[in-house]
Coordinates of C-alpha atoms in Angstrom, one line a residue:
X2 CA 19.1 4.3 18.9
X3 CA 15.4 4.0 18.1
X4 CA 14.3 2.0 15.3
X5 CA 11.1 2.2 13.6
X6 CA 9.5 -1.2 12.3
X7 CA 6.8 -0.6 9.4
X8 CA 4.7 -2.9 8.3
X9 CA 1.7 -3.4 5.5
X10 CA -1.0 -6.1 5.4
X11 CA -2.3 -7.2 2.0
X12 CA -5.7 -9.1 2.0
X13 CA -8.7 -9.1 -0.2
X14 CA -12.1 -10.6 0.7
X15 CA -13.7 -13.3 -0.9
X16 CA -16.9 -12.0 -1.6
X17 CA -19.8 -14.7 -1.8
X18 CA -22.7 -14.6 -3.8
X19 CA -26.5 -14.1 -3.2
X20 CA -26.8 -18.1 -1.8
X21 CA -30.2 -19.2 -1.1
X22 CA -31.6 -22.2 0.4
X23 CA -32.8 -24.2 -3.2
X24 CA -29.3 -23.8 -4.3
X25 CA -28.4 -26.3 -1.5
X26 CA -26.9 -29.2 -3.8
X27 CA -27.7 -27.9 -7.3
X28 CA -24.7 -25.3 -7.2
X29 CA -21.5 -25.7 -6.0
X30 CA -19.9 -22.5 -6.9
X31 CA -20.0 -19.7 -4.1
X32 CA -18.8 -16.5 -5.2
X33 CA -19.5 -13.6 -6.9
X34 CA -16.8 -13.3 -9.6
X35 CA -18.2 -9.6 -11.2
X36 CA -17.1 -8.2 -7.7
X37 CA -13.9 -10.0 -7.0
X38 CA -12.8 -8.5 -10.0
X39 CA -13.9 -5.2 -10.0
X40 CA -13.0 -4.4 -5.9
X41 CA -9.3 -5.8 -6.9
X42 CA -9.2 -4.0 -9.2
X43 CA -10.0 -0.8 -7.7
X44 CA -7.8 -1.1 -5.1
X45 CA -4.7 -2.4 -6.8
X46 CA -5.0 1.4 -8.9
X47 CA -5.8 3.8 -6.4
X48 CA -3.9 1.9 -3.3
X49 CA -1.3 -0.9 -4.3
X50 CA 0.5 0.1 -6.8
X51 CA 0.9 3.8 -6.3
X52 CA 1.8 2.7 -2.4
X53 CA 4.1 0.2 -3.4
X54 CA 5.6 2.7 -6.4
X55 CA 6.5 5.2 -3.5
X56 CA 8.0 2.3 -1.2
X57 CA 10.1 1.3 -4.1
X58 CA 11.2 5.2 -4.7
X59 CA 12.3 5.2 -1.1
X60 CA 14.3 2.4 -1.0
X61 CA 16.2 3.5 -3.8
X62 CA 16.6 7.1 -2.8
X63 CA 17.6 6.0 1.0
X64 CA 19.6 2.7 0.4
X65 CA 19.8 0.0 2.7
X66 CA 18.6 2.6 5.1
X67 CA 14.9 2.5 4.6
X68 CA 13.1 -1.1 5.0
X69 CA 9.5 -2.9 5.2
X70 CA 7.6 -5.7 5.5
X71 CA 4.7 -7.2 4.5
X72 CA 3.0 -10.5 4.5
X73 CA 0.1 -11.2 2.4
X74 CA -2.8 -13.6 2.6
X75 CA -2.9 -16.9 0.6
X76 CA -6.6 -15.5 -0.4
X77 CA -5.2 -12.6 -1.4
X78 CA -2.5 -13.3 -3.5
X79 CA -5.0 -15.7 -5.7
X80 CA -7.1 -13.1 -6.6
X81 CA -3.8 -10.7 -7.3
X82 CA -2.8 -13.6 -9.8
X83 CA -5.8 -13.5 -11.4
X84 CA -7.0 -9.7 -11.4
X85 CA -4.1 -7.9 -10.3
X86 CA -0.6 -9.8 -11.5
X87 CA 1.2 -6.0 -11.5
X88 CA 1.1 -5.8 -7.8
X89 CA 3.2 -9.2 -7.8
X90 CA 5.6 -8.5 -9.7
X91 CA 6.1 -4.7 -8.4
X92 CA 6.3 -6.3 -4.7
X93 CA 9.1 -9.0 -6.4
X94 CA 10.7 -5.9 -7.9
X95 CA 10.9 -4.1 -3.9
X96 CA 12.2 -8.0 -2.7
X97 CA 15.3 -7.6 -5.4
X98 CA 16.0 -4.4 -3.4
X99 CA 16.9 -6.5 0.1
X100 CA 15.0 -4.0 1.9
X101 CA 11.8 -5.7 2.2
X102 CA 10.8 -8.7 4.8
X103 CA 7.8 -10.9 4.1
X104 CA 6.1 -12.6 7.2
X105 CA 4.4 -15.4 7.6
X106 CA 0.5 -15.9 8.4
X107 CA -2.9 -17.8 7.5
X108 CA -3.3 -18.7 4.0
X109 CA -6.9 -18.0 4.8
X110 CA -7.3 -15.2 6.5
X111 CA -9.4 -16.9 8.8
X112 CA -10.0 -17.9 12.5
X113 CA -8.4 -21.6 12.5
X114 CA -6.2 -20.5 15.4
X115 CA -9.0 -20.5 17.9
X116 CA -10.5 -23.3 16.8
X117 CA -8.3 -26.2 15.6
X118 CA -4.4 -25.9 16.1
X119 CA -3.5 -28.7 13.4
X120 CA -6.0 -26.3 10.3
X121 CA -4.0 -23.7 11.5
X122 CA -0.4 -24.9 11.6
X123 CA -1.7 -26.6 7.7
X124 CA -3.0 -22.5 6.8
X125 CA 0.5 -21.2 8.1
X126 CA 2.4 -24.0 6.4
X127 CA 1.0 -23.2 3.3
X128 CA 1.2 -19.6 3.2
X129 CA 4.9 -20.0 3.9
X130 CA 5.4 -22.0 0.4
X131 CA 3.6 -19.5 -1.4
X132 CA 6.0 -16.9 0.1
X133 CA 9.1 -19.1 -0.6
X134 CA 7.7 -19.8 -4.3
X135 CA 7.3 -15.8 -5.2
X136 CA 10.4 -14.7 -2.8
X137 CA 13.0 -17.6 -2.5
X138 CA 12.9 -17.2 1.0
X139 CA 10.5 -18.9 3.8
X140 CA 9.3 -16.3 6.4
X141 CA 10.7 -16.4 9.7
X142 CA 8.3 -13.7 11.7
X143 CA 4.5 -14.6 11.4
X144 CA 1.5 -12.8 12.3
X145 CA -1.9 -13.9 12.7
X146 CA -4.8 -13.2 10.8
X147 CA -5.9 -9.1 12.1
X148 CA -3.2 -9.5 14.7
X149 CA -4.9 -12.1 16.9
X150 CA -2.8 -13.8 19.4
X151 CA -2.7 -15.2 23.2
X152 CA -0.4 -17.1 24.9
X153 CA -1.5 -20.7 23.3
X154 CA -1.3 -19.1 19.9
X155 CA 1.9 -18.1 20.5
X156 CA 3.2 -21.1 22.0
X157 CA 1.7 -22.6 18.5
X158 CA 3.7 -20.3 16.3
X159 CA 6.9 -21.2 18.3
X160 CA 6.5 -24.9 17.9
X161 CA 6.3 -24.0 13.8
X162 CA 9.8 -22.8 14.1
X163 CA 9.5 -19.2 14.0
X164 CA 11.5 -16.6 15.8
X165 CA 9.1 -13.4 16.2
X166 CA 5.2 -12.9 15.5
X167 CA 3.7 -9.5 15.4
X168 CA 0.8 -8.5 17.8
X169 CA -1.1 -5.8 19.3
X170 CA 0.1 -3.6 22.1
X171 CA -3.1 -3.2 23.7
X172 CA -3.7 -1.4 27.2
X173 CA -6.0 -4.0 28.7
X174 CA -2.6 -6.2 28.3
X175 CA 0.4 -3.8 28.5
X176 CA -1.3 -2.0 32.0
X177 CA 1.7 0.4 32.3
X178 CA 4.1 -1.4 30.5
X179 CA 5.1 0.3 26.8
X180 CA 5.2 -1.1 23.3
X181 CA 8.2 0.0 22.8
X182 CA 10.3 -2.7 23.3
X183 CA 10.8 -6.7 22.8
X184 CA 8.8 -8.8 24.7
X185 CA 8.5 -12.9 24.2
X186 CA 5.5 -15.6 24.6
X187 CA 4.8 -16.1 28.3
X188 CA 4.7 -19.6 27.9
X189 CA 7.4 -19.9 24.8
X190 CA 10.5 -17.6 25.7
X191 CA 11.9 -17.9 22.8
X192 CA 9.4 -16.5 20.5
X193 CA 10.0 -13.0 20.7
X194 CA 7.0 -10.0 20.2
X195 CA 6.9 -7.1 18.5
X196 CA 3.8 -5.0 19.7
X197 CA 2.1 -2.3 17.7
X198 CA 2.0 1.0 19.0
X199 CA -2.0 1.8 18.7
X200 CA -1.9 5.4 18.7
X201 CA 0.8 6.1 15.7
X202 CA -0.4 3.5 13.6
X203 CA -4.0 5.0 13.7
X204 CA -2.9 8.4 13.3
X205 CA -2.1 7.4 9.7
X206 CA -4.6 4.6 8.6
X207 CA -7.8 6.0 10.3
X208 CA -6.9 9.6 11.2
X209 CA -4.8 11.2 8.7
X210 CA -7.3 12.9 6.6
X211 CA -10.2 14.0 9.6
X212 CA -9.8 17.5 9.8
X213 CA -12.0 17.0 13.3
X214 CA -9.3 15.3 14.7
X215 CA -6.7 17.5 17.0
X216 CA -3.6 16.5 15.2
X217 CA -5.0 17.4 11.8
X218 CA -2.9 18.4 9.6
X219 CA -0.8 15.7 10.3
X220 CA 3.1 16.6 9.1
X221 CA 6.4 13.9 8.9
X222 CA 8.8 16.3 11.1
X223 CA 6.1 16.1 13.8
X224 CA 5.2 12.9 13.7
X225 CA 8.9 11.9 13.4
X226 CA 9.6 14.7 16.6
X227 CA 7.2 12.4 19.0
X228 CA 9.2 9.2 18.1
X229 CA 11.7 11.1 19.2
X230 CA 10.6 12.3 22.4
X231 CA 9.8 9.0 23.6
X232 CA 12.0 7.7 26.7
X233 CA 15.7 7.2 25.6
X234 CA 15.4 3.5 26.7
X235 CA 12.3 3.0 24.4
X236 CA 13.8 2.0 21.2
X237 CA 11.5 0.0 19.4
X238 CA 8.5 2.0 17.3
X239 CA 6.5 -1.1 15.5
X240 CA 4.0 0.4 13.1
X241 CA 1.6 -1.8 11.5
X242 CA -1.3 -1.0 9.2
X243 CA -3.1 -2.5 6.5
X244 CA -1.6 -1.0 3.0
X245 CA -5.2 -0.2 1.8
X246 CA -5.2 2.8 4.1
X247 CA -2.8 4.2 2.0
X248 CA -5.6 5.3 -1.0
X249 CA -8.5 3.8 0.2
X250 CA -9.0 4.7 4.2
X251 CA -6.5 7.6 3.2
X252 CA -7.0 9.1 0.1
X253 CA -4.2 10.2 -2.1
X254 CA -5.6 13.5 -2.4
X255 CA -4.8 13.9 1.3
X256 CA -1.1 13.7 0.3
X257 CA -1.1 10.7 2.2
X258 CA 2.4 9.2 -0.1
X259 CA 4.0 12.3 0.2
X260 CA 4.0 12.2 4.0
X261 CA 5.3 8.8 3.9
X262 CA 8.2 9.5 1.6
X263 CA 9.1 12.4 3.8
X264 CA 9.5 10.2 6.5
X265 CA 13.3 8.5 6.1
X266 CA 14.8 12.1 5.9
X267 CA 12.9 13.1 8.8
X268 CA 14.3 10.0 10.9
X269 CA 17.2 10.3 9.5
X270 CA 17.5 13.6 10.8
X271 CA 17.1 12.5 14.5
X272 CA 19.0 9.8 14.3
X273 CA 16.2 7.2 14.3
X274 CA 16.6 4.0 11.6
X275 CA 14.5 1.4 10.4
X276 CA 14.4 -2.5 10.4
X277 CA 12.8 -5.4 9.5
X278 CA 11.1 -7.7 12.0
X279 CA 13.7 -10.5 11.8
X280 CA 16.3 -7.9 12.3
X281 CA 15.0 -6.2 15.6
X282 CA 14.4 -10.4 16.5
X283 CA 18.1 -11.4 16.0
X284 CA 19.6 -7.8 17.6
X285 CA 17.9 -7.1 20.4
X286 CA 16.8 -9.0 23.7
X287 CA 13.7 -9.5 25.5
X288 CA 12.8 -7.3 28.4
X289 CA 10.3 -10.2 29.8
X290 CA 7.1 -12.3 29.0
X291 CA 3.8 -10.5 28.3
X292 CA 1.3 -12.1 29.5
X293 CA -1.9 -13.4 27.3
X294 CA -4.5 -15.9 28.6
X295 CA -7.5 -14.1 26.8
X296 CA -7.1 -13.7 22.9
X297 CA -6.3 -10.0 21.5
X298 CA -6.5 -8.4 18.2
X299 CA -6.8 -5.1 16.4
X300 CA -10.0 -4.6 16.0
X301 CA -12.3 -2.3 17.5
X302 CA -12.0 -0.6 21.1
X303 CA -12.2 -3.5 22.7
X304 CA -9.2 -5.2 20.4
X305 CA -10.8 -8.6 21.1
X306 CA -12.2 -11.0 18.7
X307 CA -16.0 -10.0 19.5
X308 CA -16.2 -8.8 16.0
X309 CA -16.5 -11.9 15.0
X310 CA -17.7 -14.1 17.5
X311 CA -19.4 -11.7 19.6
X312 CA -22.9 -13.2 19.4
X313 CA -24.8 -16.8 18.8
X314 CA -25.1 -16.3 15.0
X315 CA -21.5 -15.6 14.4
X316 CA -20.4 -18.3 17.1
X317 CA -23.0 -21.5 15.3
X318 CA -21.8 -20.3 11.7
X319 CA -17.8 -20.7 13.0
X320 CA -18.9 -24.4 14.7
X321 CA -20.2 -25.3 12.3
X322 CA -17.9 -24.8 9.4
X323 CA -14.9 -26.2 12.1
X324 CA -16.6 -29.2 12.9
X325 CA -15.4 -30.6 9.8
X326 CA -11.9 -29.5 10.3
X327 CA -10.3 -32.8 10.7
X328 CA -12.2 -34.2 8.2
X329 CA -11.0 -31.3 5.9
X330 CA -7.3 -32.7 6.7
X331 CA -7.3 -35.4 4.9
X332 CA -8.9 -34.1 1.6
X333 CA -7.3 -34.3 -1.6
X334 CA -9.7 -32.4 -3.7
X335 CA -8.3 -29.1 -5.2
X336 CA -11.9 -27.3 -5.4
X337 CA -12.6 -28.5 -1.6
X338 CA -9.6 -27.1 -0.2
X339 CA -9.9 -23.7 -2.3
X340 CA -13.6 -23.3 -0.6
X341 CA -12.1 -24.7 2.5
X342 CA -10.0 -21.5 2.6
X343 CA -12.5 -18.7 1.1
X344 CA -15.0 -19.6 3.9
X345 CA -12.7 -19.6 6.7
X346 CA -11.8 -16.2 5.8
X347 CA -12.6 -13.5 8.9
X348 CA -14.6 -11.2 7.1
X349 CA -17.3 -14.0 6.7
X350 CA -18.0 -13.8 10.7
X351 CA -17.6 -9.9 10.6
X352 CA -20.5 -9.1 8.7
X353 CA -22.6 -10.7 10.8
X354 CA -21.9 -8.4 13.8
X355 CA -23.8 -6.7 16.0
X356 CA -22.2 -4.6 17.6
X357 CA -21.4 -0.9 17.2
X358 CA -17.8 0.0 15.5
X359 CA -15.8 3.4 15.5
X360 CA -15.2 2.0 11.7
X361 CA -17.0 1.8 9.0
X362 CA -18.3 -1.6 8.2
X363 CA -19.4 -2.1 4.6
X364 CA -21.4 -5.4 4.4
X365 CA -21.7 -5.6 0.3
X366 CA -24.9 -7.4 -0.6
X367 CA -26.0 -7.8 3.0
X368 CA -29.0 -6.2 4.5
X369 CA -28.1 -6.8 8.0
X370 CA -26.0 -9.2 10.1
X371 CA -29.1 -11.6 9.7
X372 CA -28.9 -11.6 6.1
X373 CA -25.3 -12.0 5.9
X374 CA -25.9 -15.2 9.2
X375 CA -28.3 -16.7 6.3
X376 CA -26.9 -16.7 3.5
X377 CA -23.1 -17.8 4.7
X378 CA -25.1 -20.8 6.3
X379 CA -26.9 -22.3 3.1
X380 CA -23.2 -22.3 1.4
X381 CA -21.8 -23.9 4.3
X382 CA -24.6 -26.3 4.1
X383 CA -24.3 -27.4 1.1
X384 CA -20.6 -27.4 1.6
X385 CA -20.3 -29.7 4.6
X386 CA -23.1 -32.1 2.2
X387 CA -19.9 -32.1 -0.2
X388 CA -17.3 -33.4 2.6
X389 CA -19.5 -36.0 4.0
X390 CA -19.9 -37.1 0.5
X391 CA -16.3 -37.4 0.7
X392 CA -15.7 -38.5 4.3
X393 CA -19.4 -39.7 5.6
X394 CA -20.4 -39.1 8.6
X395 CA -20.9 -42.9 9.6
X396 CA -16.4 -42.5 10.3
X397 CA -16.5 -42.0 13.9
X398 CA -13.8 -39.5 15.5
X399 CA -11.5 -42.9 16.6
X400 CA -11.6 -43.8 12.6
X401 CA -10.3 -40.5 11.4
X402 CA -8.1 -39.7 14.1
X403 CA -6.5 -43.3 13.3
X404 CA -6.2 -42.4 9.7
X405 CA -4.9 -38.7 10.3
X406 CA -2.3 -40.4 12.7
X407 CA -1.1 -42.4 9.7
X408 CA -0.8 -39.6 7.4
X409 CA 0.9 -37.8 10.0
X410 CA 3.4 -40.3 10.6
X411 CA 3.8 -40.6 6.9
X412 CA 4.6 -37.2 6.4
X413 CA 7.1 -37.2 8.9
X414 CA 8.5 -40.4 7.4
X415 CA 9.0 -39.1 3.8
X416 CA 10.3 -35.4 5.0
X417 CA 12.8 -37.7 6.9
X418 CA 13.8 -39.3 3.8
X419 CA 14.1 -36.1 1.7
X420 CA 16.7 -34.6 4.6
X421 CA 18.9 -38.2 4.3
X422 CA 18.5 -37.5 0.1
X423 CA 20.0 -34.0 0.4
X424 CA 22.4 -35.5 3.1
X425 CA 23.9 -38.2 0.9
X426 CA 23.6 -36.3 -2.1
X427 CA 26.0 -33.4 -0.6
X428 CA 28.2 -36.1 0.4
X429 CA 28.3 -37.6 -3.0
X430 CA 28.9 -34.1 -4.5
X431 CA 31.9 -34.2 -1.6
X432 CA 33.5 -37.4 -2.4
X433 CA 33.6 -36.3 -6.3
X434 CA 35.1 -34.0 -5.8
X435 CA 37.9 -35.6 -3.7
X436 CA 38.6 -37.9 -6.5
X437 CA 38.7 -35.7 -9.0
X438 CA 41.5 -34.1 -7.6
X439 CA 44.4 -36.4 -8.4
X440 CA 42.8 -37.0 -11.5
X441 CA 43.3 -33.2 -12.3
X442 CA 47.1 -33.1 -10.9
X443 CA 47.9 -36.5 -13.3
X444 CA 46.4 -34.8 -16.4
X445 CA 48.5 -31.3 -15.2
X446 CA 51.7 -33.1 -15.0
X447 CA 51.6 -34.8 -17.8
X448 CA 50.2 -31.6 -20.0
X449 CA 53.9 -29.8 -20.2
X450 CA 54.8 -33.6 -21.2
X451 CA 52.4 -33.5 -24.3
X452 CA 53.5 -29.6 -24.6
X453 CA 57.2 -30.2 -25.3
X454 CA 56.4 -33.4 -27.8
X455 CA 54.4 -31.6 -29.9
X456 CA 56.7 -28.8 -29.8
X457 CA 59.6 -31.4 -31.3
X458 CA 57.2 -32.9 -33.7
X459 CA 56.7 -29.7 -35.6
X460 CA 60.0 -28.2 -35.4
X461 CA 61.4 -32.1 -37.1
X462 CA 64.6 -33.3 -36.9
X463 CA 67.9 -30.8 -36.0
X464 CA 71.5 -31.1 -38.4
X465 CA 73.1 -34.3 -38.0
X466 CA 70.0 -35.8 -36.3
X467 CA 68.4 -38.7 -37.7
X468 CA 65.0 -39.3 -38.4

């Protein structure tokens, strides 16, 4: 039976503020607030909520038939809380449903995953509590930021304890092999793969509504008919998009919603059902390792990460801001660590591209990827002047890597301790409970006892008895 798996990113960009080189120690604060607001904003009305409104209306009109994931960016959810706290509690309101899977992936958004695997574990480690803490439950499927992954990356995410990550089914890597089914890490066999099938995912997010395009008018009983036809031993149909191309990339005026809530009854129809990640995990097997050695993503033709360090600008900005990484580890200060996160965030390497893209690339207040190379570098100037002010530079590599050692092992001492605290407090609650049992049958035999007393008192004394 084929099974379709559909999932929704959510991620805003951060976006920075005009930066320039005399604000290098004078101003601390990066970002242009005006413009976080109003680009939420815009998108929570004419994409989130009406996208997430019809998700919800197809749950409940389908059951436990129709599911979805998501997973949503640490970045992103901050500026939901504070522009956009509707699209919260409406994706709280579809978890209540048990329909709806939330993955795991970098709090950031960013690149840490090619550059430092401790900054990443922390970004994915943090994301996860801010799952648990809006969810009550901690993700057990990741994905990386814009689908990036290779076999170390992998091998990364299975040594954090999860059981599937999402990636790209891309040619240069499948060759003749199909994204239709479960594949695991090459060099982690247990961490199964779910890839994304290229060609129906873009049919709705970047073709839908381009009446130049052969399949235009795009209906749900065709699109549904092609599933379908696929090879009865392909079964699994991953589709991943962003959820902004549902009102933003797609318009609603292209009747984008009302194809998607045709879809269940379509499937339905042809006996095709849908999952969640974990669930196509758990039930069904690996048909072999896929193998990665050279990072993937799903970006541009080339679904590499070339986008954003595909030439020397983008490439010094991300050495830069990473050569601080281990000293970033060890920083306790709230406003550090939120900056830490907004300028790790993809989308500041991505506008300083050069190369050509088959989509749109809209660069805000940039000029050019020069201007955008520029600005990005005096914040992360006077950023780094912050951290060594913190952590100077005069603490050689042996130093810190001494002190992060300690931290490490204190970390792993104290979450050893809270296990042996839940450990002995279950087997208090245990022994309790043993001891209040013959406590319980004392005070039962004794009640008919009492009963039949008091039952004699207030009758008093029968004829002839004495008192």
């Amino acid at each position: 039976m084929k099974t379709i798996c559909l999932y929704f990113e959510i991620h805003q960009i951060i976006h920075l503020k005009r930066y320039r080189f005399f604000d290098i120690g004078t101003d601390h604060y990066y970002y242009d607030d005006y413009e976080n607001e109003r680009s939420i904003s815009d998108i929570a009305e004419r994409s989130y909520m009406p996208a997430l409104n019809t998700l919800l209306q197809m749950i409940k009109e389908n059951g436990q038939y129709f599911k979805v994931a998501f997973s949503l960016s640490g970045a992103g959810i901050e500026q939901l809380e504070m522009h956009a706290p509707q699209v919260l509690e409406k994706l709280q309101e579809l978890n209540e449903t048990g329909c709806v899977e939330f993955l795991a992936e970098p709090y950031s958004h960013g690149l840490s995953s090619l550059a430092n695997e401790e900054s990443f574990a922390r970004d994915i480690k943090k994301q996860c509590q801010k799952m648990e803490e809006y969810f009550g439950k901690k993700p057990t499927v990741a994905r990386n930021s814009s689908l990036i992954y290779s076999d170390d990356i992998g091998a990364q995410i299975a040594a954090l304890g999860f059981k599937g990550m999402l990636t790209e089914g891309a040619k240069h890597v499948l060759g003749w092999k199909s994204p239709h089914y479960v594949y695991n890490c090459n060099i982690a066999p247990n961490l199964k793969l779910l890839l994304r099938d290229v060609e129906l995912s873009d049919d709705i997010s970047l073709r839908f509504n381009n009446r130049e395009w052969d399949g235009y008018p795009l209906f749900a009983d065709a699109y549904i008919d092609r599933i379908a036809r696929l090879p009865e031993e392909e079964q699994v149909i991953n589709i991943f998009m962003e959820l902004s191309a549902l009102g933003i990339a797609q318009p609603l005026s292209s009747n984008i919603l009302d194809f998607l809530k045709a879809l269940p009854a379509c499937a339905r129809e042809k006996g095709i059902t849908f999952a969640t990640p974990t669930e196509i995990c758990l039930k069904t097997k690996s048909v072999g390792a896929i193998d990665v050695p050279d990072t993937l993503s799903w970006v541009d033709e080339e679904r590499d990460c070339s986008c954003w360090l595909g030439n020397a600008m983008q490439r010094e900005a991300f050495n830069k801001l990473y050569s601080v990484a281990d000293r970033l580890l060890i920083a306790n200060d709230p406003r550090i660590n939120q900056d830490w996160d907004y300028l790790q965030a993809s989308n500041n390497f991505r506008f300083m591209t050069t190369k050509p893209s088959n989509v749109g690339l809209d660069r805000g207040i940039y000029s050019g990827p020069f201007d955008a190379f520029t600005n990005y570098m005096n914040i992360l100037g006077d950023f780094i002047n912050r951290v060594n002010a913190l952590y100077p530079e005069e603490i050689d590599n042996e130093q810190l890597n001494s002190l992060l050692t300690t931290i490490r092992n204190q970390g792993d001492e104290i979450e050893m301790k809270d296990k042996e605290i839940t450990r002995l407090k279950a087997k208090l609650e245990k022994l309790e409970s043993i001891a209040e049992k013959p406590a319980k049958k004392a005070a039962a035999k004794k009640a008919p006892a009492k009963k039949a007393a008091k039952k004699k008192e207030d009758e008093g004394p029968k004829d002839g008895e004495l008192f």
